[in-house]
mmCIF file of C-alpha atoms in Angstrom:
data_model
loop_
_atom_site.group_PDB
_atom_site.id
_atom_site.type_symbol
_atom_site.label_atom_id
_atom_site.label_comp_id
_atom_site.label_asym_id
_atom_site.label_seq_id
_atom_site.Cartn_x
_atom_site.Cartn_y
_atom_site.Cartn_z
ATOM 1 C CA MET A 139 11.296 50.519 4.545
ATOM 2 C CA TYR A 140 11.298 47.118 2.808
ATOM 3 C CA ASP A 141 8.772 44.358 3.344
ATOM 4 C CA PRO A 142 9.730 40.890 2.034
ATOM 5 C CA THR A 143 6.109 39.742 1.763
ATOM 6 C CA VAL A 144 5.090 42.749 -0.331
ATOM 7 C CA ALA A 145 8.199 42.253 -2.451
ATOM 8 C CA ARG A 146 7.440 38.581 -3.038
ATOM 9 C CA LEU A 147 3.855 39.327 -4.087
ATOM 10 C CA THR A 148 5.045 42.112 -6.406
ATOM 11 C CA TYR A 149 7.685 39.927 -8.027
ATOM 12 C CA ARG A 150 5.085 37.221 -8.527
ATOM 13 C CA ALA A 151 2.719 39.704 -10.184
ATOM 14 C CA LEU A 152 5.409 41.177 -12.453
ATOM 15 C CA LEU A 153 7.068 37.914 -13.417
ATOM 16 C CA GLY A 154 3.949 35.900 -14.114
ATOM 17 C CA ARG A 155 3.906 33.987 -17.372
ATOM 18 C CA ARG A 156 2.164 36.683 -19.416
ATOM 19 C CA ARG A 157 4.198 39.661 -18.219
ATOM 20 C CA ALA A 158 7.445 37.688 -18.323
ATOM 21 C CA LEU A 159 6.871 36.977 -22.000
ATOM 22 C CA ILE A 160 6.211 40.658 -22.683
ATOM 23 C CA LEU A 161 9.217 41.756 -20.626
ATOM 24 C CA GLY A 162 11.470 39.286 -22.404
ATOM 25 C CA ALA A 163 10.319 40.049 -25.953
ATOM 26 C CA LEU A 164 12.050 43.414 -26.417
ATOM 27 C CA PRO A 165 15.421 42.344 -24.953
ATOM 28 C CA LEU A 166 15.380 39.267 -27.173
ATOM 29 C CA LEU A 167 14.560 41.416 -30.197
ATOM 30 C CA LEU A 168 17.418 43.795 -29.338
ATOM 31 C CA ILE A 169 19.913 40.943 -29.130
ATOM 32 C CA VAL A 170 18.689 39.345 -32.377
ATOM 33 C CA ILE A 171 18.923 42.683 -34.208
ATOM 34 C CA SER A 172 22.405 43.242 -32.774
ATOM 35 C CA VAL A 173 23.561 39.857 -34.063
ATOM 36 C CA ILE A 174 22.156 40.626 -37.526
ATOM 37 C CA VAL A 175 23.698 44.118 -37.602
ATOM 38 C CA ARG A 176 27.085 42.794 -36.480
ATOM 39 C CA GLY A 177 26.940 40.164 -39.224
ATOM 40 C CA LEU A 178 26.060 42.727 -41.900
ATOM 41 C CA VAL A 179 28.128 45.735 -40.845
ATOM 42 C CA GLY A 180 30.847 44.330 -38.625
ATOM 43 C CA ALA A 181 32.183 45.985 -35.485
ATOM 44 C CA ASP A 182 31.394 49.665 -36.021
ATOM 45 C CA ASP A 183 31.288 52.153 -33.134
ATOM 46 C CA GLN A 184 28.811 54.544 -34.734
ATOM 47 C CA THR A 185 26.428 51.721 -35.632
ATOM 48 C CA ALA A 186 26.646 50.361 -32.089
ATOM 49 C CA ALA A 187 25.810 53.794 -30.667
ATOM 50 C CA ASP A 188 22.895 54.186 -33.078
ATOM 51 C CA VAL A 189 21.376 50.806 -32.212
ATOM 52 C CA LEU A 190 21.853 51.138 -28.463
ATOM 53 C CA GLY A 191 20.632 54.728 -28.427
ATOM 54 C CA GLY A 192 17.726 54.337 -30.829
ATOM 55 C CA LEU A 193 16.427 50.898 -29.902
ATOM 56 C CA ALA A 194 17.700 50.077 -26.410
ATOM 57 C CA LEU A 195 17.605 53.373 -24.534
ATOM 58 C CA ALA A 196 14.921 55.196 -26.509
ATOM 59 C CA THR A 197 12.458 52.306 -26.895
ATOM 60 C CA MET A 198 13.189 49.194 -24.845
ATOM 61 C CA VAL A 199 14.090 50.793 -21.495
ATOM 62 C CA PRO A 200 11.021 53.093 -21.192
ATOM 63 C CA ILE A 201 8.597 50.389 -22.355
ATOM 64 C CA ILE A 202 9.971 47.935 -19.814
ATOM 65 C CA GLY A 203 9.790 50.716 -17.242
ATOM 66 C CA VAL A 204 6.125 51.222 -18.082
ATOM 67 C CA ILE A 205 5.363 47.515 -17.701
ATOM 68 C CA ALA A 206 7.308 47.128 -14.440
ATOM 69 C CA GLY A 207 6.389 50.463 -12.867
ATOM 70 C CA THR A 208 2.667 50.409 -13.557
ATOM 71 C CA GLY A 209 2.430 46.647 -13.076
ATOM 72 C CA ALA A 210 3.902 46.876 -9.581
ATOM 73 C CA ILE A 211 0.721 48.448 -8.180
ATOM 74 C CA GLY A 212 -1.735 49.377 -10.929
ATOM 75 C CA PRO A 213 -3.490 45.986 -11.260
ATOM 76 C CA GLU A 214 -4.009 45.790 -7.479
ATOM 77 C CA ILE A 215 -5.731 49.171 -7.504
ATOM 78 C CA ASP A 216 -7.801 48.291 -10.566
ATOM 79 C CA ASP A 217 -9.171 45.022 -9.180
ATOM 80 C CA GLY A 218 -9.524 46.298 -5.612
ATOM 81 C CA SER A 219 -7.123 43.783 -4.085
ATOM 82 C CA VAL A 220 -4.996 46.667 -2.799
ATOM 83 C CA VAL A 221 -7.554 47.021 0.009
ATOM 84 C CA TYR A 222 -6.385 43.714 1.484
ATOM 85 C CA LEU A 223 -2.758 44.842 1.279
ATOM 86 C CA LEU A 224 -3.551 48.151 2.945
ATOM 87 C CA SER A 225 -5.388 46.367 5.734
ATOM 88 C CA LYS A 226 -2.156 44.679 6.827
ATOM 89 C CA PRO A 227 0.052 46.265 9.501
ATOM 90 C CA VAL A 228 2.514 47.615 6.961
ATOM 91 C CA LYS A 229 3.275 51.317 6.678
ATOM 92 C CA ARG A 230 2.076 52.875 3.429
ATOM 93 C CA PRO A 231 5.489 54.356 2.516
ATOM 94 C CA THR A 232 6.991 50.915 3.062
ATOM 95 C CA ILE A 233 4.583 49.471 0.498
ATOM 96 C CA ILE A 234 5.574 52.108 -2.050
ATOM 97 C CA TYR A 235 9.316 51.811 -1.387
ATOM 98 C CA THR A 236 9.171 48.040 -1.593
ATOM 99 C CA LYS A 237 7.255 48.088 -4.856
ATOM 100 C CA LEU A 238 9.639 50.718 -6.221
ATOM 101 C CA ILE A 239 12.663 48.556 -5.380
ATOM 102 C CA VAL A 240 11.053 45.598 -7.133
ATOM 103 C CA ALA A 241 10.114 47.688 -10.172
ATOM 104 C CA ILE A 242 13.647 49.105 -10.393
ATOM 105 C CA ALA A 243 15.201 45.644 -10.097
ATOM 106 C CA VAL A 244 12.960 44.169 -12.797
ATOM 107 C CA THR A 245 13.522 47.132 -15.126
ATOM 108 C CA MET A 246 17.285 46.949 -14.660
ATOM 109 C CA VAL A 247 17.482 43.214 -15.288
ATOM 110 C CA PHE A 248 15.328 43.293 -18.415
ATOM 111 C CA SER A 249 16.908 46.457 -19.858
ATOM 112 C CA ALA A 250 20.476 47.024 -18.647
ATOM 113 C CA VAL A 251 21.630 43.411 -18.972
ATOM 114 C CA PRO A 252 20.462 42.965 -22.593
ATOM 115 C CA THR A 253 21.854 46.427 -23.419
ATOM 116 C CA LEU A 254 25.280 45.300 -22.245
ATOM 117 C CA ILE A 255 25.014 42.032 -24.162
ATOM 118 C CA ALA A 256 23.902 43.848 -27.312
ATOM 119 C CA GLY A 257 26.744 46.354 -26.973
ATOM 120 C CA LEU A 258 29.329 43.604 -26.625
ATOM 121 C CA ILE A 259 27.905 41.893 -29.698
ATOM 122 C CA LEU A 260 27.870 45.087 -31.772
ATOM 123 C CA ASN A 261 31.395 46.344 -31.171
ATOM 124 C CA GLY A 262 32.908 44.523 -28.203
ATOM 125 C CA ASN A 263 32.562 47.609 -25.997
ATOM 126 C CA GLY A 264 34.801 49.691 -28.239
ATOM 127 C CA GLN A 265 35.199 53.234 -26.824
ATOM 128 C CA GLN A 266 33.182 52.083 -23.776
ATOM 129 C CA ILE A 267 29.941 52.358 -25.746
ATOM 130 C CA ALA A 268 28.380 49.180 -24.351
ATOM 131 C CA VAL A 269 29.210 50.125 -20.760
ATOM 132 C CA ALA A 270 28.076 53.732 -21.299
ATOM 133 C CA TYR A 271 24.650 52.728 -22.548
ATOM 134 C CA THR A 272 24.370 50.078 -19.844
ATOM 135 C CA VAL A 273 24.974 52.732 -17.188
ATOM 136 C CA ALA A 274 22.422 54.953 -18.946
ATOM 137 C CA ALA A 275 19.902 52.100 -18.843
ATOM 138 C CA LEU A 276 20.575 51.587 -15.133
ATOM 139 C CA VAL A 277 20.018 55.212 -14.132
ATOM 140 C CA ALA A 278 17.047 55.563 -16.475
ATOM 141 C CA SER A 279 15.506 52.432 -14.913
ATOM 142 C CA ILE A 280 15.392 54.141 -11.520
ATOM 143 C CA ALA A 281 13.653 57.279 -12.792
ATOM 144 C CA TYR A 282 11.277 55.410 -15.094
ATOM 145 C CA ALA A 283 10.272 52.952 -12.371
ATOM 146 C CA ALA A 284 9.482 55.788 -9.937
ATOM 147 C CA LEU A 285 7.636 57.834 -12.549
ATOM 148 C CA PHE A 286 5.508 54.967 -13.829
ATOM 149 C CA LEU A 287 4.847 53.615 -10.330
ATOM 150 C CA LEU A 288 3.373 57.026 -9.576
ATOM 151 C CA LEU A 289 1.220 56.824 -12.718
ATOM 152 C CA GLY A 290 0.031 53.379 -11.632
ATOM 153 C CA THR A 291 -1.001 54.870 -8.294
ATOM 154 C CA VAL A 292 -2.897 57.891 -9.607
ATOM 155 C CA SER A 293 -4.509 56.629 -12.826
ATOM 156 C CA ARG A 294 -6.352 53.589 -14.130
ATOM 157 C CA HIS A 295 -4.895 54.383 -17.562
ATOM 158 C CA ALA A 296 -1.296 54.433 -16.393
ATOM 159 C CA VAL A 297 -0.020 52.161 -19.165
ATOM 160 C CA VAL A 298 -1.513 54.416 -21.843
ATOM 161 C CA PHE A 299 -0.106 57.580 -20.257
ATOM 162 C CA GLY A 300 3.251 55.885 -19.748
ATOM 163 C CA LEU A 301 3.471 54.825 -23.383
ATOM 164 C CA VAL A 302 2.424 58.298 -24.514
ATOM 165 C CA TYR A 303 5.246 59.815 -22.476
ATOM 166 C CA ALA A 304 7.825 57.242 -23.560
ATOM 167 C CA LEU A 305 6.965 56.963 -27.247
ATOM 168 C CA VAL A 306 5.345 60.295 -28.077
ATOM 169 C CA TRP A 307 6.963 62.831 -25.767
ATOM 170 C CA GLU A 308 10.483 61.391 -25.579
ATOM 171 C CA ALA A 309 10.778 59.671 -28.964
ATOM 172 C CA LEU A 310 8.726 62.037 -31.154
ATOM 173 C CA PHE A 311 8.741 65.473 -29.534
ATOM 174 C CA GLY A 312 12.202 64.852 -28.101
ATOM 175 C CA SER A 313 13.571 64.393 -31.619
ATOM 176 C CA LEU A 314 11.689 67.352 -33.120
ATOM 177 C CA VAL A 315 11.501 69.977 -30.369
ATOM 178 C CA PRO A 316 14.859 70.841 -28.746
ATOM 179 C CA GLY A 317 13.251 72.303 -25.612
ATOM 180 C CA ALA A 318 11.361 69.075 -24.922
ATOM 181 C CA ARG A 319 14.623 67.186 -24.549
ATOM 182 C CA THR A 320 15.355 68.952 -21.287
ATOM 183 C CA LEU A 321 12.347 67.181 -19.739
ATOM 184 C CA SER A 322 13.381 63.754 -20.987
ATOM 185 C CA VAL A 323 14.627 60.915 -18.794
ATOM 186 C CA GLN A 324 16.367 59.576 -21.877
ATOM 187 C CA GLN A 325 18.443 62.759 -22.275
ATOM 188 C CA TRP A 326 19.307 62.781 -18.570
ATOM 189 C CA ALA A 327 20.540 59.206 -18.849
ATOM 190 C CA LEU A 328 22.504 60.061 -21.993
ATOM 191 C CA ALA A 329 24.311 62.797 -20.064
ATOM 192 C CA VAL A 330 25.575 60.134 -17.679
ATOM 193 C CA ALA A 331 26.481 57.843 -20.598
ATOM 194 C CA HIS A 332 28.442 60.634 -22.275
ATOM 195 C CA LYS A 333 30.600 60.936 -19.164
ATOM 196 C CA VAL A 334 31.316 57.189 -19.199
ATOM 197 C CA ALA A 335 31.997 56.802 -22.935
ATOM 198 C CA ASP A 336 35.362 57.507 -24.513
ATOM 199 C CA GLY A 337 33.807 58.209 -27.875
ATOM 200 C CA GLY A 338 33.451 61.968 -27.791
ATOM 201 C CA ASN A 339 30.462 62.684 -30.015
ATOM 202 C CA LEU A 340 29.304 59.076 -30.267
ATOM 203 C CA VAL A 341 27.188 59.506 -27.131
ATOM 204 C CA THR A 342 25.702 62.972 -26.723
ATOM 205 C CA SER A 343 23.023 64.685 -24.672
ATOM 206 C CA ASP A 344 21.292 68.059 -24.769
ATOM 207 C CA VAL A 345 21.469 68.220 -20.963
ATOM 208 C CA GLY A 346 24.601 68.787 -18.918
ATOM 209 C CA LEU A 347 25.655 66.179 -16.380
ATOM 210 C CA PRO A 348 25.033 68.319 -13.237
ATOM 211 C CA THR A 349 21.541 69.235 -14.430
ATOM 212 C CA ALA A 350 20.798 65.661 -15.461
ATOM 213 C CA THR A 351 21.917 64.302 -12.085
ATOM 214 C CA VAL A 352 19.740 66.763 -10.179
ATOM 215 C CA LEU A 353 16.706 66.080 -12.383
ATOM 216 C CA LEU A 354 17.081 62.295 -12.157
ATOM 217 C CA ALA A 355 17.256 62.475 -8.370
ATOM 218 C CA ALA A 356 14.424 65.008 -8.113
ATOM 219 C CA VAL A 357 12.025 63.024 -10.318
ATOM 220 C CA THR A 358 12.758 59.796 -8.453
ATOM 221 C CA VAL A 359 12.331 61.326 -4.988
ATOM 222 C CA LEU A 360 9.264 63.441 -5.799
ATOM 223 C CA ALA A 361 7.477 60.682 -7.706
ATOM 224 C CA THR A 362 8.078 58.206 -4.880
ATOM 225 C CA TRP A 363 6.946 60.685 -2.229
ATOM 226 C CA TYR A 364 3.787 61.639 -4.110
ATOM 227 C CA ALA A 365 2.931 57.995 -4.784
ATOM 228 C CA GLY A 366 3.132 57.405 -1.041
ATOM 229 C CA GLN A 367 0.809 60.351 -0.414
ATOM 230 C CA LYS A 368 -1.714 59.068 -2.941
ATOM 231 C CA LEU A 369 -1.622 55.611 -1.399
ATOM 232 C CA ARG A 370 -2.169 57.153 2.029
ATOM 233 C CA SER A 371 -5.252 59.042 0.789
ATOM 234 C CA LEU A 372 -6.516 55.865 -0.852
ATOM 235 C CA THR A 373 -6.257 54.164 2.518
ATOM 236 C CA LEU A 374 -8.257 56.886 4.197
ATOM 237 C CA ALA A 375 -10.952 56.669 1.533
ATOM 238 C CA GLY A 376 -11.190 52.935 2.020
ATOM 239 C CA GLU A 377 -11.418 53.254 5.790
ATOM 240 C CA GLU A 378 -14.228 55.752 5.526
#
């Protein structure tokens, strides 16, 4: 279910000079802001939770997920080069699983690692806040990568739709409409973070941990499966 050649090509596409600069910009900004906030406010648990929740988990993680998830396959479909990949003796689900693994790995590295660093800078992991948000970034990376890989498979405007979901649905509607939070990867990840943190109300979620766990797993599995089905139909269309 994992092809090293497909993985190498996907890593090369995602970590090219242009995308690497984009992927690295938000983590660098998070760390710079954390240094400034620590210098101005000092080690404050509530401030650390606000920065990690509002900037890291709510903004940086989904945007990086959009870039990694859609970039893992979207450009190949757009320029037609996916036809050459599909002509190789590699099973279609293997292509999807391999690209998903790469997208998850890239999203985790560029989101969870800087989240941990920022948390340590902000309050030295007081009340497990840095670790809690790092775990949230890790689990969110899996769901985001699967969801946005699916968008990259089914739409030529995957980046736009991904940003709309991440910045409009989760950030805007999620903050204004309580019911929308139930369908938010961010809230599911926060439920996991709440379990890890020792801070009581410092890390909160509108979704319970059992529900969040089921939804995270369901979205990841269903998105991956459907992406494989869409790639299979794309193959058939090309063969015809």
